[in-house]
Coordinates of C-alpha atoms in Angstrom, one line a residue:
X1 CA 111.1 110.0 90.8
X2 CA 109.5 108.5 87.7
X3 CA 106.1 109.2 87.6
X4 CA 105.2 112.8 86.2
X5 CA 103.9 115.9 88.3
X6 CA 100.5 115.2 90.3
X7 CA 98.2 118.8 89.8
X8 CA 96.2 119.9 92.6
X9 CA 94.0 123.3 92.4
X10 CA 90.7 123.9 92.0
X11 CA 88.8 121.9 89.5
X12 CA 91.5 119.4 89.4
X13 CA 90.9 115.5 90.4
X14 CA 93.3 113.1 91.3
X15 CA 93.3 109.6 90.3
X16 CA 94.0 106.6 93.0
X17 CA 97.3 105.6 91.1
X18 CA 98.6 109.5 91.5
X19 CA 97.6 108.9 94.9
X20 CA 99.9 106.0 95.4
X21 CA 102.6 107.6 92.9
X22 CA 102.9 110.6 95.8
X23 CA 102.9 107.8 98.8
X24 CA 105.5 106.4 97.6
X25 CA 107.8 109.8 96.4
X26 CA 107.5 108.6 93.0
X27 CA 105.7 111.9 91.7
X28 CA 105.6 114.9 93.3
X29 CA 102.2 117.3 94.0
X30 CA 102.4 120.4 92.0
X31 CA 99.7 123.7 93.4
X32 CA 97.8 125.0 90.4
X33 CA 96.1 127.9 91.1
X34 CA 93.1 129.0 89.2
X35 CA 94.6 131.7 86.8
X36 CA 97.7 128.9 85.9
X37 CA 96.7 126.8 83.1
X38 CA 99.8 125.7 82.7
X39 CA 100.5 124.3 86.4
X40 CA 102.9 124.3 87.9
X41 CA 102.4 126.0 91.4
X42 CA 103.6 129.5 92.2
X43 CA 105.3 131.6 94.8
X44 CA 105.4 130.2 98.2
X45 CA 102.5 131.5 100.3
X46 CA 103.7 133.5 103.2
X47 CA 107.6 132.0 102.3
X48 CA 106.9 129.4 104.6
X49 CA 108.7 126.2 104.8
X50 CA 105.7 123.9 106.3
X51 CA 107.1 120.7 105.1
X52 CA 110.4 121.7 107.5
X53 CA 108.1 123.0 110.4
X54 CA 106.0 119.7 110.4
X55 CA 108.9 118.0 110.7
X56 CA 110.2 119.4 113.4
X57 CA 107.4 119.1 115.7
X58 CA 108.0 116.0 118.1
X59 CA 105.4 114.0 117.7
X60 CA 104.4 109.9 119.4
X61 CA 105.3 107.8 116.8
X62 CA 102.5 105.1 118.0
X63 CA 99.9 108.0 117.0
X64 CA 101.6 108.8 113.2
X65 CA 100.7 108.3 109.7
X66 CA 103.1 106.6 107.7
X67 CA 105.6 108.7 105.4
X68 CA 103.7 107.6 103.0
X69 CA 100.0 107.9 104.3
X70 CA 100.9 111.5 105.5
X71 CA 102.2 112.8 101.8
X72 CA 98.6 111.1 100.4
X73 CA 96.6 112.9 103.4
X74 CA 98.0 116.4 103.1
X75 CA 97.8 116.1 99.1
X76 CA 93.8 115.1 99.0
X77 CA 94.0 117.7 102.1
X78 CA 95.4 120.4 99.8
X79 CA 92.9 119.3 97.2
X80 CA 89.8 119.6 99.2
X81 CA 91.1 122.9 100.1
X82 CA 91.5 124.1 96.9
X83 CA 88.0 124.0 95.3
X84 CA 86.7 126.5 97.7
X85 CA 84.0 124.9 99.3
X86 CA 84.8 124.0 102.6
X87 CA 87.0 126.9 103.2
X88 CA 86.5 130.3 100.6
X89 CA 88.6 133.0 100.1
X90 CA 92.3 133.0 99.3
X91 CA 93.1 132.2 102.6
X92 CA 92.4 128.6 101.4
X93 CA 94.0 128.7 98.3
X94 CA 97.3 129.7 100.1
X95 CA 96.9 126.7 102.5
X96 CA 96.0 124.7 99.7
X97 CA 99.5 125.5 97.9
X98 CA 101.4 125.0 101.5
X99 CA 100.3 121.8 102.1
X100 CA 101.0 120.8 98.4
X101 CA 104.7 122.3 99.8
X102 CA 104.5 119.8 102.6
X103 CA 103.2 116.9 100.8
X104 CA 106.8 116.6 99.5
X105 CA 108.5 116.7 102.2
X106 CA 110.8 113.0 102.8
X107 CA 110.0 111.6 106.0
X108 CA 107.3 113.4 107.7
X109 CA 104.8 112.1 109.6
X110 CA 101.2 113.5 111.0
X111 CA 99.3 112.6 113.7
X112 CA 96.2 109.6 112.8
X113 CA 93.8 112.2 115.1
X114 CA 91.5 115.4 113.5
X115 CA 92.7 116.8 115.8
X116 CA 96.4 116.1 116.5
X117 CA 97.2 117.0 112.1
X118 CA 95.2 119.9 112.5
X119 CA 97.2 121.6 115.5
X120 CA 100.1 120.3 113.9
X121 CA 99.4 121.8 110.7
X122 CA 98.4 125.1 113.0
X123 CA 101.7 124.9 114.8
X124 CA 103.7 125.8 111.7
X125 CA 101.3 127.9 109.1
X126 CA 101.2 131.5 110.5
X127 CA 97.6 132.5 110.1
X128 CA 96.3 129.1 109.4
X129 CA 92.3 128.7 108.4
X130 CA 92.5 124.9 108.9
X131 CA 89.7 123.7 111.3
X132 CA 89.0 120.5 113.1
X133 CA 86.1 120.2 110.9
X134 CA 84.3 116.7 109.5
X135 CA 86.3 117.3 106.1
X136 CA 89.4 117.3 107.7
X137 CA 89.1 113.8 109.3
X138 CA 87.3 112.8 106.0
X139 CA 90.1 113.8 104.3
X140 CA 92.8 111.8 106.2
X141 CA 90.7 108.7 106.3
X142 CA 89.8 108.5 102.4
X143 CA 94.0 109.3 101.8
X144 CA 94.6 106.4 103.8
X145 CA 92.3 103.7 102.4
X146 CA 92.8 104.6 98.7
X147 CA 96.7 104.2 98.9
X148 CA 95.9 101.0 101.5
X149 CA 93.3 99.7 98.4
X150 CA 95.8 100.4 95.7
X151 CA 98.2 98.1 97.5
X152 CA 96.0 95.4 97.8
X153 CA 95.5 95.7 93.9
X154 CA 98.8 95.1 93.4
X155 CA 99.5 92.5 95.7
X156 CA 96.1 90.5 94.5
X157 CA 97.1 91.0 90.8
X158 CA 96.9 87.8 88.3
X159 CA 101.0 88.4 88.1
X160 CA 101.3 87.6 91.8
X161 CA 99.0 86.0 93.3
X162 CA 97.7 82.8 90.6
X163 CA 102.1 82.3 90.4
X164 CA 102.9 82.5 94.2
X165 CA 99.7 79.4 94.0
X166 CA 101.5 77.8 91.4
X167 CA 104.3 77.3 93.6
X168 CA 102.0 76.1 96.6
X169 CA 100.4 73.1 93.4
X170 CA 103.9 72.3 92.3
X171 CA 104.8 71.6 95.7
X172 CA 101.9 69.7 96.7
X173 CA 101.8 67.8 92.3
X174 CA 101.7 64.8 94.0
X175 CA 98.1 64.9 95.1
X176 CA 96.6 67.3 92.4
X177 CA 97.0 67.3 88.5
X178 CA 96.3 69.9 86.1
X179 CA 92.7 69.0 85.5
X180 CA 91.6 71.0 88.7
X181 CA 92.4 74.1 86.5
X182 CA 90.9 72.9 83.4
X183 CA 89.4 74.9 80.6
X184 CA 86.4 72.5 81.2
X185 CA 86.3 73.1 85.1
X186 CA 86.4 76.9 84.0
X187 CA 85.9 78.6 80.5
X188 CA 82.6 76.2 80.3
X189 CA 81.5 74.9 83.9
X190 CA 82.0 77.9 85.8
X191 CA 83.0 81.2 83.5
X192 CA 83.5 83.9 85.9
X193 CA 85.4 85.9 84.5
X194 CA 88.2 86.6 87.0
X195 CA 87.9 82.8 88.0
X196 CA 89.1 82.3 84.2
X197 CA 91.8 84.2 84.3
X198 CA 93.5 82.6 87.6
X199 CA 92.9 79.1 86.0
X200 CA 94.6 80.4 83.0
X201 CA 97.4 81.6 84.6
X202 CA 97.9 78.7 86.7
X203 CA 97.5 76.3 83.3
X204 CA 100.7 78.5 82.0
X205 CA 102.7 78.5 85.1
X206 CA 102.4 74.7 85.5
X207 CA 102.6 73.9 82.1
X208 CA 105.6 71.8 81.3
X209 CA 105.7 70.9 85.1
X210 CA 107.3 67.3 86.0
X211 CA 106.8 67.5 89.6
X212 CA 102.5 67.7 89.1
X213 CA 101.5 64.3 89.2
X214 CA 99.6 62.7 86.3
X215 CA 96.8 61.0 86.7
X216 CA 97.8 57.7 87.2
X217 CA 100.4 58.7 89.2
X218 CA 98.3 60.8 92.0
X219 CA 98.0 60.1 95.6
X220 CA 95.7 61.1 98.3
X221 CA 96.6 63.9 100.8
X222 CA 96.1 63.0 104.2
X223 CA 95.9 65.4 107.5
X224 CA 97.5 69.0 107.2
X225 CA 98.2 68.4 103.7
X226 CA 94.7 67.3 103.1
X227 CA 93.6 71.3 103.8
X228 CA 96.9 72.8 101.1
X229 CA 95.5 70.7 98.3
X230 CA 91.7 71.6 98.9
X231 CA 92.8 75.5 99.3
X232 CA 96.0 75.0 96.1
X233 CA 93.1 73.1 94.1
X234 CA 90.3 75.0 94.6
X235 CA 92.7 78.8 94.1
X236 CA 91.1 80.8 90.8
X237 CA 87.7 80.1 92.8
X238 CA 88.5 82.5 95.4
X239 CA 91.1 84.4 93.6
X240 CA 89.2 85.7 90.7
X241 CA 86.4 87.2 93.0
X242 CA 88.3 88.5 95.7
X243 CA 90.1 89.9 92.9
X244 CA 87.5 91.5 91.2
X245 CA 85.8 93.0 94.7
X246 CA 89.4 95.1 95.1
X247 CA 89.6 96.1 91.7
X248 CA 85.4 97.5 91.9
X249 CA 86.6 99.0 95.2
X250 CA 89.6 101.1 93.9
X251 CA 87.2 102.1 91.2
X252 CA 84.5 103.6 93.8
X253 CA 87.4 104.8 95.7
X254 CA 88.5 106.8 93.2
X255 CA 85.5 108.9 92.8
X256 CA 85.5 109.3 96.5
X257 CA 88.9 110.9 96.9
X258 CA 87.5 113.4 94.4
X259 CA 84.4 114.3 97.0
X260 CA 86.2 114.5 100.1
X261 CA 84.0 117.8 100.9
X262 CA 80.0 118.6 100.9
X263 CA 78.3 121.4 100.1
X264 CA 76.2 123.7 102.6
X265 CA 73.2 121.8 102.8
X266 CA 74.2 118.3 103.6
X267 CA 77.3 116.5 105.1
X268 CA 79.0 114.0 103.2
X269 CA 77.7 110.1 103.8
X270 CA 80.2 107.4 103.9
X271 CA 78.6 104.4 103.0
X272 CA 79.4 104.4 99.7
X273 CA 83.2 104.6 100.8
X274 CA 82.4 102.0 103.4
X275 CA 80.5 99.3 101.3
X276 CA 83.3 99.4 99.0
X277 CA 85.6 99.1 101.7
X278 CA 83.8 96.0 102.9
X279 CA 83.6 94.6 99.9
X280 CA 87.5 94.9 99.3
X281 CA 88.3 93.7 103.0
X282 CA 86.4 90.3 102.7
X283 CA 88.2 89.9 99.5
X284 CA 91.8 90.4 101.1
X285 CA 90.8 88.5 104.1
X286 CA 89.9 85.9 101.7
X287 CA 92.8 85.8 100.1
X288 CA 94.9 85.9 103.3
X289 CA 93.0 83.0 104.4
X290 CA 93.6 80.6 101.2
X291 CA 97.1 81.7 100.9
X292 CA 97.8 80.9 104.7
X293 CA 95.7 77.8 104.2
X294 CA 97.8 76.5 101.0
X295 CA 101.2 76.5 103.5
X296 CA 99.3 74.7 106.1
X297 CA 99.6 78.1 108.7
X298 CA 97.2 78.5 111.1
X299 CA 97.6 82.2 110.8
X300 CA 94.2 84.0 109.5
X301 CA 93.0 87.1 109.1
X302 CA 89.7 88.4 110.8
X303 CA 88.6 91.9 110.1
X304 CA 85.6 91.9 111.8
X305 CA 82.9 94.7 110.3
X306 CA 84.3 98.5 111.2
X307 CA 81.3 100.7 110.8
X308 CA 83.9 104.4 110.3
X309 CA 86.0 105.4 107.8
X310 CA 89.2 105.6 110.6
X311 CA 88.3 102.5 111.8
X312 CA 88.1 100.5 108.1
X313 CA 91.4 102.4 107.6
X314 CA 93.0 100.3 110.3
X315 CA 91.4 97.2 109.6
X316 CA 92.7 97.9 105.8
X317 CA 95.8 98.3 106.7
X318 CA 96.1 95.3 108.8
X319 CA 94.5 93.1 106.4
X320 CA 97.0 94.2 103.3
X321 CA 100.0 93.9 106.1
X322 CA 98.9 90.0 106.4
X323 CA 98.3 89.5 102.6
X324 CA 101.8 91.3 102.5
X325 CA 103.6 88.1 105.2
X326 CA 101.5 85.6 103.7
X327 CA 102.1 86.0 99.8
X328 CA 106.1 86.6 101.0
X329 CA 105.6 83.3 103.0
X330 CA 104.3 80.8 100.3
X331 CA 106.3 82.3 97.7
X332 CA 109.6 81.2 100.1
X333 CA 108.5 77.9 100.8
X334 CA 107.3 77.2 97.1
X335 CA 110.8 78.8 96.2
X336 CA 112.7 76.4 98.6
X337 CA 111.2 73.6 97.4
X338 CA 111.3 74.0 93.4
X339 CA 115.7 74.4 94.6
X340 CA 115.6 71.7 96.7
X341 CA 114.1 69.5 93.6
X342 CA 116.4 70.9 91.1
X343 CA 119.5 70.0 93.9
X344 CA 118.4 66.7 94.1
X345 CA 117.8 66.0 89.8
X346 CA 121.2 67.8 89.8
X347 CA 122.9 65.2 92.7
X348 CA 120.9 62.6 90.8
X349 CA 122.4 63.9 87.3
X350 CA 126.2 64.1 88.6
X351 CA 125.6 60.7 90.2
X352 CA 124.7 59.0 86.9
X353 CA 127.4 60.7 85.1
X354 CA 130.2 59.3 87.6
X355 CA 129.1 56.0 87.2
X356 CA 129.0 56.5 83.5
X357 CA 132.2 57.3 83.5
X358 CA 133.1 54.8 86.1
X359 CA 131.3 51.9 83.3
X360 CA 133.8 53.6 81.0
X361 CA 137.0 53.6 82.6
X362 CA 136.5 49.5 83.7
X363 CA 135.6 48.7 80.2
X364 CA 139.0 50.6 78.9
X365 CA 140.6 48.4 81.3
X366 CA 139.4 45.4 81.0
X367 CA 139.8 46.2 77.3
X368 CA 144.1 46.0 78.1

């Protein structure tokens, strides 16, 4: 594991890349109790094993979290716990600090359902306090979208998406030139900022290019291809913003994980989760859409409008599964053809150089 300990206890906060460190096992949740400082955890509560218990339980996989999912829901679970609002006593702090245990458990997996995780959780912890409460579900659902939303800002980053395009314009160079990503068409006509910044990278990666058409040399698409060079052209239009809505999201996010319980007069709203959510879903689906549009696939993504937290979870995840396929699927075919160009300059290159040497050869001949 590379990343450092992740601190949960009361008082603590927990930011949406620890999050994702702990779905991924590449950090592990640590209890801090409130007379440790230092960190660190302590004894186990009870001497119960409830990552071993959980894991034992048989379970439908059709109605599981992911490994991962299920390590980031018991550790914002554990944190929620922990600050002694939802639950008071030291009852809580002790299930706090076992399912800290549990989040570090390799390959477990709870139930999606309130109530499914919290029977399962009940099954194992002798003299558990957990409840099928609104926290509890709100918990599991805000776990869930801030990994999901941590993804997607990886996966939309200026390092992999604007290069993954650039492979989509050098295939298609024939009909489009470098102008359509000029500092003009940008930096002065349009300067958004994240529309900048895709241009810019695109202006690098094709820098150099000899399979982008110059001007004099361009030709008009025509049918299927007509729609990859709008969608290839038109790229840091549509990248930048969608961009930029995921990166505001995972922002808002963040401060969400860290109020995943109210107090005693009011419950918890979550619109500001799910306008955030929105936001960041339109972005993906839009760059699902171009990206599927720039390989001439008919395959787009439709989230349609989920109006709870569960139910933008799902669409989330769907939506990032489809960016996932269709980044992975222009990438190959932009990758195929860039080696299928270099194999014919290198038949072409190996040709020349046999009839060089061929010229050679009949000239030392005739020379005799």
């Amino acid at each position: 594991m590379a990343g450092g300990p992740v601190l949960i206890g009361k008082s603590r906060r927990i930011t949406l890349d620890e999050l994702s460190s702990l779905s991924r096992s590449e950090s592990r949740a640590e209890f801090q109790s409130s007379d440790d400082e230092a960190g660190g955890g302590g004894d186990d509560a009870a001497g119960l094993d409830v990552g071993a218990g959980l894991a034992g339980l048989s379970l439908d996989d059709a109605q599981l979290l992911s490994p991962g999912a299920t390590r980031a829901a018991l550790a914002l679970l554990a944190l929620t716990l922990s600050q002694g609002r939802v639950v008071r006593g030291d009852c809580a702090q002790a299930l706090a600090e076992k399912l800290v245990d549990a989040a570090n458990a390799d390959g477990m997996r709870l139930p999606v359902d309130s109530p499914g995780l919290v029977s399962a959780v009940n099954s194992v912890v002798e003299g558990s306090v957990l409840e099928d409460k609104p926290y509890v579900s709100r918990a599991v659902s805000l776990a869930r979208l801030g990994v999901l939303l941590a993804q997607a800002r990886s996966l939309s980053a200026k390092s992999v998406c604007d290069p993954i395009s650039a492979l989509s314009a050098e295939r298609l160079g024939q009909y489009l030139t470098l102008d359509a990503f000029s500092t003009t068409n940008y930096d002065e006509l349009r300067p958004h900022r994240g529309c900048v910044e895709s241009a810019s990278v695109l202006r690098t990666c094709l820098a150099g290019s000899t399979m982008v058409a110059s001007s004099k040399t361009l030709k008009q698409p025509e049918g299927s291809d007509a729609t990859c060079v709008k969608y290839a052209k038109s790229a840091p239009q549509y990248h930048g913003p969608a961009r930029e809505a995921i990166a505001s999201a995972c922002k808002t996010m963040e401060l969400e994980l860290n109020c995943s319980e109210g107090g005693d007069a009011a419950e918890l709203d979550d619109s500001i989760a799910l306008l955030a959510c929105a936001s960041a879903l339109g972005g993906i689906t839009t760059l699902v859409n171009g990206s599927s549009s720039r390989i001439g696939s008919d395959s787009k993504c439709d989230a349609g409008s989920p109006s709870t937290l569960a139910a933008m979870a799902n669409a989330l995840e769907s939506a990032v599964e489809q960016l996932k396929a269709a980044l992975e699927s222009e990438a190959k075919l932009g990758c195929d053809y860039v080696v299928s160009e270099l194999s014919k300059r290198e038949a072409e290159l190996k040709a020349k150089e046999a009839e060089k040497a061929k010229r050679t050869a009949e000239r030392a001949g005739s020379g005799n």
